[in-house]
GROMACS .gro file of C-alpha atoms in nm:
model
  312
    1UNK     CA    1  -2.691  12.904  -5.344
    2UNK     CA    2  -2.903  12.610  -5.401
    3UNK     CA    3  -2.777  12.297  -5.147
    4UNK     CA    4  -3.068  12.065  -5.293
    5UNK     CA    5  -3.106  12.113  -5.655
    6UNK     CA    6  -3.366  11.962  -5.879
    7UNK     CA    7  -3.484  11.889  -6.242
    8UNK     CA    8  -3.825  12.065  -6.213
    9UNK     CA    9  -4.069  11.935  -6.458
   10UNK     CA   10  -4.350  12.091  -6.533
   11UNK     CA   11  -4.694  11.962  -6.701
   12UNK     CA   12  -4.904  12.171  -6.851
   13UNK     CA   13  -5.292  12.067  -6.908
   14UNK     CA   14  -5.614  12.195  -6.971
   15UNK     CA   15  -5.739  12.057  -6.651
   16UNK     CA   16  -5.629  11.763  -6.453
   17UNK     CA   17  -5.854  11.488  -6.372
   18UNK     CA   18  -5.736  11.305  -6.042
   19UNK     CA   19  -5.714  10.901  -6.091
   20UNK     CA   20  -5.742  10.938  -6.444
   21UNK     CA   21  -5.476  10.838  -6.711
   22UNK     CA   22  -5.376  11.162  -6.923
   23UNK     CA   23  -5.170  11.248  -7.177
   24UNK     CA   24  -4.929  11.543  -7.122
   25UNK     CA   25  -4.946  11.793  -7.415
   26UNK     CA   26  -4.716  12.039  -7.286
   27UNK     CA   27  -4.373  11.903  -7.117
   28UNK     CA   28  -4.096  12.183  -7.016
   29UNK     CA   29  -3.790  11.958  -6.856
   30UNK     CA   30  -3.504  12.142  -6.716
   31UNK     CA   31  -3.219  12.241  -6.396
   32UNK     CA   32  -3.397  12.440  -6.095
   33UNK     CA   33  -3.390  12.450  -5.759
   34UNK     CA   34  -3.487  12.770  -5.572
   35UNK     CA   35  -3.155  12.900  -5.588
   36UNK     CA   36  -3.135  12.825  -5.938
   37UNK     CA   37  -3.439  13.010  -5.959
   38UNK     CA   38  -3.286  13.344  -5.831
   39UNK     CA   39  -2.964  13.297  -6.034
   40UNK     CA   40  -3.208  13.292  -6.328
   41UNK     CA   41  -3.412  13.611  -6.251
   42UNK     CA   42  -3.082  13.791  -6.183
   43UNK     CA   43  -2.950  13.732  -6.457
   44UNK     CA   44  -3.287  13.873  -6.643
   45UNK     CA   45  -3.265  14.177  -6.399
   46UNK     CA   46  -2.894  14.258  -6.559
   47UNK     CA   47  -2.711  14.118  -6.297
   48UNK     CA   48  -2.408  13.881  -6.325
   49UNK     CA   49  -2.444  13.610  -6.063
   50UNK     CA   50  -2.277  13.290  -6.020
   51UNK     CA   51  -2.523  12.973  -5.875
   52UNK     CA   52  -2.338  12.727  -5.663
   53UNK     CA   53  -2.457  12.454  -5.420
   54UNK     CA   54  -2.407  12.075  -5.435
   55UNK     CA   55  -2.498  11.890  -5.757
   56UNK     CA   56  -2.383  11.582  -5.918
   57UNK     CA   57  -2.159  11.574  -6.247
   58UNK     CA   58  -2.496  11.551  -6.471
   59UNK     CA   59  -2.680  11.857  -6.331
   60UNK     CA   60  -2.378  12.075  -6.281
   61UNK     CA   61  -2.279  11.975  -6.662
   62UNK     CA   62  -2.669  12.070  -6.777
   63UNK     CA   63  -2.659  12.369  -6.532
   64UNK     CA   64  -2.353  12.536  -6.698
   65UNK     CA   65  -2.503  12.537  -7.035
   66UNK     CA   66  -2.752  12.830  -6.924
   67UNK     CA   67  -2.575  12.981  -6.604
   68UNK     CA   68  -2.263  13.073  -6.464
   69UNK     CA   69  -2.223  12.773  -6.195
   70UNK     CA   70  -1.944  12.631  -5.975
   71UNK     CA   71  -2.108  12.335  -5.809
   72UNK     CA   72  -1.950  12.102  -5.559
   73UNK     CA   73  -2.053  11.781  -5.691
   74UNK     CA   74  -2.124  11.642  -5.333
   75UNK     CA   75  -2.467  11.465  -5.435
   76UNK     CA   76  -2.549  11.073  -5.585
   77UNK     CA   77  -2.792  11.209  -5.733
   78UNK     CA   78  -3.062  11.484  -5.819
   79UNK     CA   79  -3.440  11.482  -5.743
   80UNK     CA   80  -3.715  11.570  -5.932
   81UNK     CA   81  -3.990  11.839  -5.875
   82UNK     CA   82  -4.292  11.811  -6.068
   83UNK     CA   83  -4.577  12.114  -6.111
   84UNK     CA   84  -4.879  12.024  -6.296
   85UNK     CA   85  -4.986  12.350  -6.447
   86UNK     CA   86  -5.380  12.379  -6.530
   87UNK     CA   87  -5.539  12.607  -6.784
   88UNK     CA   88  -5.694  12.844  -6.512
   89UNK     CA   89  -5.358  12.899  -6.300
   90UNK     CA   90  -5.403  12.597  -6.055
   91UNK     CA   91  -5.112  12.414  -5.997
   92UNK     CA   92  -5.033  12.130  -5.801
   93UNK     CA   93  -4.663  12.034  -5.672
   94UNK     CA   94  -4.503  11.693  -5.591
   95UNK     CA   95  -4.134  11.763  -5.426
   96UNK     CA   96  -3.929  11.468  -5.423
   97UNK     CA   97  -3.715  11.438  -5.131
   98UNK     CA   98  -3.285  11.530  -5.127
   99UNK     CA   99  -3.074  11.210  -5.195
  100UNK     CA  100  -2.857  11.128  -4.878
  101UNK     CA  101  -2.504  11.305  -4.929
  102UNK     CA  102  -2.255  11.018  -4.878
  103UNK     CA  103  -1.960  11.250  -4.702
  104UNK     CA  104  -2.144  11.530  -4.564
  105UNK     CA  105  -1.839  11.715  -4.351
  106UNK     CA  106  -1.635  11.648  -4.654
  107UNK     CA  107  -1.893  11.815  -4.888
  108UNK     CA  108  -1.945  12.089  -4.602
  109UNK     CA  109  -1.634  12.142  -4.563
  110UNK     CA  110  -1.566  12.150  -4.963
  111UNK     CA  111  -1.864  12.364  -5.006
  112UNK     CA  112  -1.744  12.668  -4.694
  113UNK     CA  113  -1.395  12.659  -4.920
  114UNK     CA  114  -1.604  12.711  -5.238
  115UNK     CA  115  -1.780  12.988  -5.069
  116UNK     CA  116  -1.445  13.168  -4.943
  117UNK     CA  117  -1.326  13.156  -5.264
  118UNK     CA  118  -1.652  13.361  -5.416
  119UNK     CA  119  -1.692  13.627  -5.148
  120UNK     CA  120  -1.464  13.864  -5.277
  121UNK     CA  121  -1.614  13.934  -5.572
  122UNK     CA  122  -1.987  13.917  -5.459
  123UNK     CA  123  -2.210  14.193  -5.387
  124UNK     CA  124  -2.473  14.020  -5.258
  125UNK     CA  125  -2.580  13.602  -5.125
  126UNK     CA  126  -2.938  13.389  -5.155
  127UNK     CA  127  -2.950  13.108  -4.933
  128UNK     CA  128  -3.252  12.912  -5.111
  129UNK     CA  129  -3.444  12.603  -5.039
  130UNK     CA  130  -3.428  12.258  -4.847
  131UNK     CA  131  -3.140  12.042  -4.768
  132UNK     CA  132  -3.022  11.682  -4.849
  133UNK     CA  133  -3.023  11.420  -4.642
  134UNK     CA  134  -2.721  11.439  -4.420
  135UNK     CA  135  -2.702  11.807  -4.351
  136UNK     CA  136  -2.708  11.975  -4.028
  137UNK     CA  137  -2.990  12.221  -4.026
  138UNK     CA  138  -2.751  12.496  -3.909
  139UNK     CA  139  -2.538  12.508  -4.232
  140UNK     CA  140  -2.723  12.754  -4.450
  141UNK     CA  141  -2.686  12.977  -4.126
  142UNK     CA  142  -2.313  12.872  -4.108
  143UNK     CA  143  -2.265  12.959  -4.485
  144UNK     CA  144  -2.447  13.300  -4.414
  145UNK     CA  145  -2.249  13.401  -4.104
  146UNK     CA  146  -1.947  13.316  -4.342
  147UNK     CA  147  -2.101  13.609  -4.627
  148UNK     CA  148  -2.216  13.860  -4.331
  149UNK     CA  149  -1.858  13.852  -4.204
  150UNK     CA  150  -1.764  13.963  -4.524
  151UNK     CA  151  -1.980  14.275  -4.521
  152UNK     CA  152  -2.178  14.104  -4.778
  153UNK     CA  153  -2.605  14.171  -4.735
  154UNK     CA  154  -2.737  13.774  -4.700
  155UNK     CA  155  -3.078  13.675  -4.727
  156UNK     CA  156  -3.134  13.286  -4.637
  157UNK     CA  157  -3.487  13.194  -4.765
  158UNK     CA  158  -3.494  12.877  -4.636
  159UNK     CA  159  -3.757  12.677  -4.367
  160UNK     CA  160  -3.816  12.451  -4.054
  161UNK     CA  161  -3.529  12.383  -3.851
  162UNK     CA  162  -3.250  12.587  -4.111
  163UNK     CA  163  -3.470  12.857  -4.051
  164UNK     CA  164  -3.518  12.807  -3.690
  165UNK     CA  165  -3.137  12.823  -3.689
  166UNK     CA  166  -3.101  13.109  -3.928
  167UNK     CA  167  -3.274  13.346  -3.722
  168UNK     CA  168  -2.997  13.313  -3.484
  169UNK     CA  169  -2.735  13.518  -3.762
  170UNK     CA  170  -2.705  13.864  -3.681
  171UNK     CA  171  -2.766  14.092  -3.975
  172UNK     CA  172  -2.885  13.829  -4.221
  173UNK     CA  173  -3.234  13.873  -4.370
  174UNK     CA  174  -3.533  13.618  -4.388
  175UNK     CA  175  -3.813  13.607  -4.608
  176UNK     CA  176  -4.078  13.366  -4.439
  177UNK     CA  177  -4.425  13.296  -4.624
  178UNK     CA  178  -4.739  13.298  -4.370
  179UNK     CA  179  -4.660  12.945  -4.308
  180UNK     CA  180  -4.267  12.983  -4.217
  181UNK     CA  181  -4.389  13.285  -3.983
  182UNK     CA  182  -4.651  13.108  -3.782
  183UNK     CA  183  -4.378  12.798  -3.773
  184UNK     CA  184  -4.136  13.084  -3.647
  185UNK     CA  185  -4.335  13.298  -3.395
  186UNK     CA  186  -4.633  13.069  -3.283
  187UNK     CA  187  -4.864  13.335  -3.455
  188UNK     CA  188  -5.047  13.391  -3.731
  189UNK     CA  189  -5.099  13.771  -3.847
  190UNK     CA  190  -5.376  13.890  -3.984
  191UNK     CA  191  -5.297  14.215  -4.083
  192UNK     CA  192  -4.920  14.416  -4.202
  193UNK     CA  193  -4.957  14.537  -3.842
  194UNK     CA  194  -4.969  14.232  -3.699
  195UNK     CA  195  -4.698  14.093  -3.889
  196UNK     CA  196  -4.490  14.400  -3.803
  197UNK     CA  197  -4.556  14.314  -3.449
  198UNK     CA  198  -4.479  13.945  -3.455
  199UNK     CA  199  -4.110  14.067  -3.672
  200UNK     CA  200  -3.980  14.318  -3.422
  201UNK     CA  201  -3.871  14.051  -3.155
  202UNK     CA  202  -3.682  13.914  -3.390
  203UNK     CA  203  -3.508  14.231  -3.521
  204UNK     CA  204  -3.430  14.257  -3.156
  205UNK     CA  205  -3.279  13.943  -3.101
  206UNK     CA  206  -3.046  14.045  -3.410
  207UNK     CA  207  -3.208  13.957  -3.740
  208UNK     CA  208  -3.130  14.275  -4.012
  209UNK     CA  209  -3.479  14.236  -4.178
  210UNK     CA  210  -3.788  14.034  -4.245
  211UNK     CA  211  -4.010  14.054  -4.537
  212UNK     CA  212  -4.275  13.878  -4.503
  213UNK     CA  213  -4.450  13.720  -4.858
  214UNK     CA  214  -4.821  13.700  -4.809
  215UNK     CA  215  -4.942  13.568  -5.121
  216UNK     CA  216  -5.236  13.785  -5.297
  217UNK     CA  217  -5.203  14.009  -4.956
  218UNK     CA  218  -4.911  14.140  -5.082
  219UNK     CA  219  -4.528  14.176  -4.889
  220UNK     CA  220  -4.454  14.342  -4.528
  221UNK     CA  221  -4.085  14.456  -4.490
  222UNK     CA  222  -4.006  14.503  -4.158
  223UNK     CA  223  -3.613  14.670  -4.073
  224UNK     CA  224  -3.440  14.859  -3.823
  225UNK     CA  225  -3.537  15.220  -4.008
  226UNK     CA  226  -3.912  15.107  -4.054
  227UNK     CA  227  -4.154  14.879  -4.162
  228UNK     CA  228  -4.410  14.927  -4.474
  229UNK     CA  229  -4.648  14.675  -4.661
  230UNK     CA  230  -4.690  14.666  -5.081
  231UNK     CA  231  -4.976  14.518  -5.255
  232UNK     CA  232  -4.969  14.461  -5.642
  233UNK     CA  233  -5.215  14.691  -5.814
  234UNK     CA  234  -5.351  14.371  -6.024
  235UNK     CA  235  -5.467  14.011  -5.980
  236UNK     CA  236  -5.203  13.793  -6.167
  237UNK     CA  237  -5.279  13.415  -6.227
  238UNK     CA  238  -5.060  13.190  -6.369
  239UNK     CA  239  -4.796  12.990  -6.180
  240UNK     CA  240  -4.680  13.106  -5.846
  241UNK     CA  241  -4.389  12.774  -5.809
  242UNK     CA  242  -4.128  13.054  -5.892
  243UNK     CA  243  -4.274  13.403  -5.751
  244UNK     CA  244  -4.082  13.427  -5.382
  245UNK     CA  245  -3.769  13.351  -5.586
  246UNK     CA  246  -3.821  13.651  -5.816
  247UNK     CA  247  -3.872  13.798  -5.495
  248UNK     CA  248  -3.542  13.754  -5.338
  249UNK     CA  249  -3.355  13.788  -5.672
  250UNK     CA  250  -3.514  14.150  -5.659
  251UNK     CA  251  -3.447  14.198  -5.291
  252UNK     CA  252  -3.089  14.089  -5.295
  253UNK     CA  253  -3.029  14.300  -5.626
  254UNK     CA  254  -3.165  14.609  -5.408
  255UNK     CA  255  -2.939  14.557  -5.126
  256UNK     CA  256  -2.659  14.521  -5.304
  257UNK     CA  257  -2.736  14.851  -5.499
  258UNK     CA  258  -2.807  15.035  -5.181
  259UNK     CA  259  -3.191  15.099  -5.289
  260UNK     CA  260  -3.387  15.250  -5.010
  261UNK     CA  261  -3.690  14.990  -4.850
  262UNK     CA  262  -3.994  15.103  -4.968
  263UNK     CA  263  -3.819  15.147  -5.359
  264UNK     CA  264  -3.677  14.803  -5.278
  265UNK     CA  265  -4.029  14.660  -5.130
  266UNK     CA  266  -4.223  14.755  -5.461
  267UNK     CA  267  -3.970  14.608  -5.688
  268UNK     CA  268  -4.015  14.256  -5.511
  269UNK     CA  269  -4.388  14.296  -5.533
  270UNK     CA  270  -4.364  14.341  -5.935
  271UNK     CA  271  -4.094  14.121  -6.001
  272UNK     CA  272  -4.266  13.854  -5.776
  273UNK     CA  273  -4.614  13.916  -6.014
  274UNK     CA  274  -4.425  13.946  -6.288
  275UNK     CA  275  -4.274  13.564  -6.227
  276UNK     CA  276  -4.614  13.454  -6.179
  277UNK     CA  277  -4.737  13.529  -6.521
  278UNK     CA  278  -4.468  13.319  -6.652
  279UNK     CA  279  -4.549  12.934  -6.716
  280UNK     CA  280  -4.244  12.794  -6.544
  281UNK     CA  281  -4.040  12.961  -6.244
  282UNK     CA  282  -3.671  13.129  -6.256
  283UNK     CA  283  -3.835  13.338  -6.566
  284UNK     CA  284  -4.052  13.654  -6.544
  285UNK     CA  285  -4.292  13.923  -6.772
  286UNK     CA  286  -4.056  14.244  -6.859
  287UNK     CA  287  -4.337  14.402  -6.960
  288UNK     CA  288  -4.580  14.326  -6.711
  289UNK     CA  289  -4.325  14.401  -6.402
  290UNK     CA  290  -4.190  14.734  -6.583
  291UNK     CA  291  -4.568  14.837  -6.559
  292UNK     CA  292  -4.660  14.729  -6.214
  293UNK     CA  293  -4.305  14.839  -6.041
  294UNK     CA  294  -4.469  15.197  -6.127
  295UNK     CA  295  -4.810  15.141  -6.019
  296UNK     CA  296  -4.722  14.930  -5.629
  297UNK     CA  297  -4.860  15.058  -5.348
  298UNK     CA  298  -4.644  15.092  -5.085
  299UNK     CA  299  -4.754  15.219  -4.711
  300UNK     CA  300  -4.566  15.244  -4.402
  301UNK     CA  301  -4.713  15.007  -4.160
  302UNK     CA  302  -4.739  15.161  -3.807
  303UNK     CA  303  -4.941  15.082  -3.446
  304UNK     CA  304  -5.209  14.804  -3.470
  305UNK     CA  305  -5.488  14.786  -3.692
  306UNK     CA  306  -5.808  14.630  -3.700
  307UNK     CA  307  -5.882  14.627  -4.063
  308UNK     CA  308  -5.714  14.743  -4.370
  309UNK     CA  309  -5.769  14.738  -4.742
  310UNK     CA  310  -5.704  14.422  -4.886
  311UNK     CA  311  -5.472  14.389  -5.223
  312UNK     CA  312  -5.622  14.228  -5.547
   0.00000   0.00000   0.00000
């Protein structure tokens, strides 16, 4: 479920020089979003999934050539996201801001009937990304309380204040970067211990799981039946735009196949890596993930550390 949709454009250069003029040799032009994203790495994991949101006419129309979509067309227009992609992996994002939704109960409202309409058949729901202007912050939790009523597994990877209010969803599961979890608890963690401890309050207060993406440190799942960390067993450069929606494409998959948490954690790690080696995001390296998924190190996390081995 992507509410803020995007054409993400992506230049590719040997380097790029800052207040220079450049020409682009590389251009790749077409429909993401974050939940776009996941619908794409789903589909490459050999699932069938269906990406919905709010679009205009134009992006739904360009959407449905690749995916399965059903889009409520609530939007005056779509933004742009733009990743300039260097030679030796660095990238740099500009993130144009959601147009202003001209009806927004309306399209709310149209968008919790779409939703009702899909449950049935679903196994599994990503809440992904930012929101257009006009939203309340409290509607990807809305749309998630809607799935986990359903007996459906939810994960809402979304931040600031629709994360704020997510956490308030019992059962639904989060995946914050470092940034989203210092936003969320006030701390910063170190170490997979201290991110365990910083978690449990929140799986307390009602939240079904957190797995927290830590960049090159790896992944921290922490759940009711345990917590464990998983580090990828190589350094992978490329493009990381697309790698924590590989992640929750694998996690979702998981949970809707009933896969147990540490099989689950080490299958996000590699298809996460496995996105990153790809030049543009919602696409990932068979190869290179069907490698690493048997090589992840996965560790149950328990009391407080003071050091521990970093990843690659």
């Amino acid at each position: 479920m992507t509410l803020n949709p995007a054409y993400d454009l992506t230049y590719r250069l040997d380097r790029f020089e800052y207040g220079a003029v450049q020409r682009v040799p590389v251009l790749i032009q077409r429909v993401g979003g974050k939940g776009i994203n996941v619908s794409r790495v789903l589909n490459e994991l050999g699932n069938s999934s269906v990406a919905t949101g709010f679009a205009d006419d134009a992006f739904a129309v360009e959407a449905a050539r690749e995916l399965l979509v059903d889009f409520v067309t609530a939007l005056p227009r779509v933004r742009r996201t733009v990743v300039l992609s260097e030679a030796d992996g660095t990238t740099t994002g500009l993130w144009e801001p959601g147009a202003e939704v001209a009806d927004p109960e309306r399209a709310m409202t149209d968008l919790r009937r779409r939703i009702g309409e899909l449950l049935p058949a679903a196994r599994g729901v990503v809440i992904s990304g930012s929101l257009p202007g006009g939203l309340r912050p409290d509607f990807p939790a809305e749309l998630a309380r809607l799935a986990i009523a359903a007996g459906i597994p939810v994960i809402c990877d979304v931040d600031g204040a629709a994360l704020h209010a997510a956490v308030q969803v019992p059962g639904v599961v989060l995946m914050p970067n470092t940034d989203e979890l210092l936003a969320l608890t006030g701390v910063s963690p170190r170490t997979s211990a201290e991110v365990v401890a910083v978690a449990q309050p929140l799986l307390e207060a009602g939240v079904g799981a957190i797995i927290a993406t830590r960049g090159r440190a790896g992944m921290v799942a922490v759940t009711a039946p345990g917590a464990w960390s998983a580090c990828s067993p190589e350094a992978v450069t490329g493009n990381p735009t697309g790698a924590g929606d590989a992640a929750a494409a694998a996690v979702i998959s998981g949970l809707a196949a009933g896969i147990g948490w540490p099989a689950l954690l080490a299958d996000a790690v590699a298809t996460s890596a496995a996105a990153v080696a790809r030049p543009v995001a919602g696409e990932i390296d068979h190869e290179l993930r069907d490698r690493l998924i048997r090589q992840v190190r996965v560790k149950p996390v328990g009391g407080p550390t003071i050091q521990e081995k970093p990843c690659l």
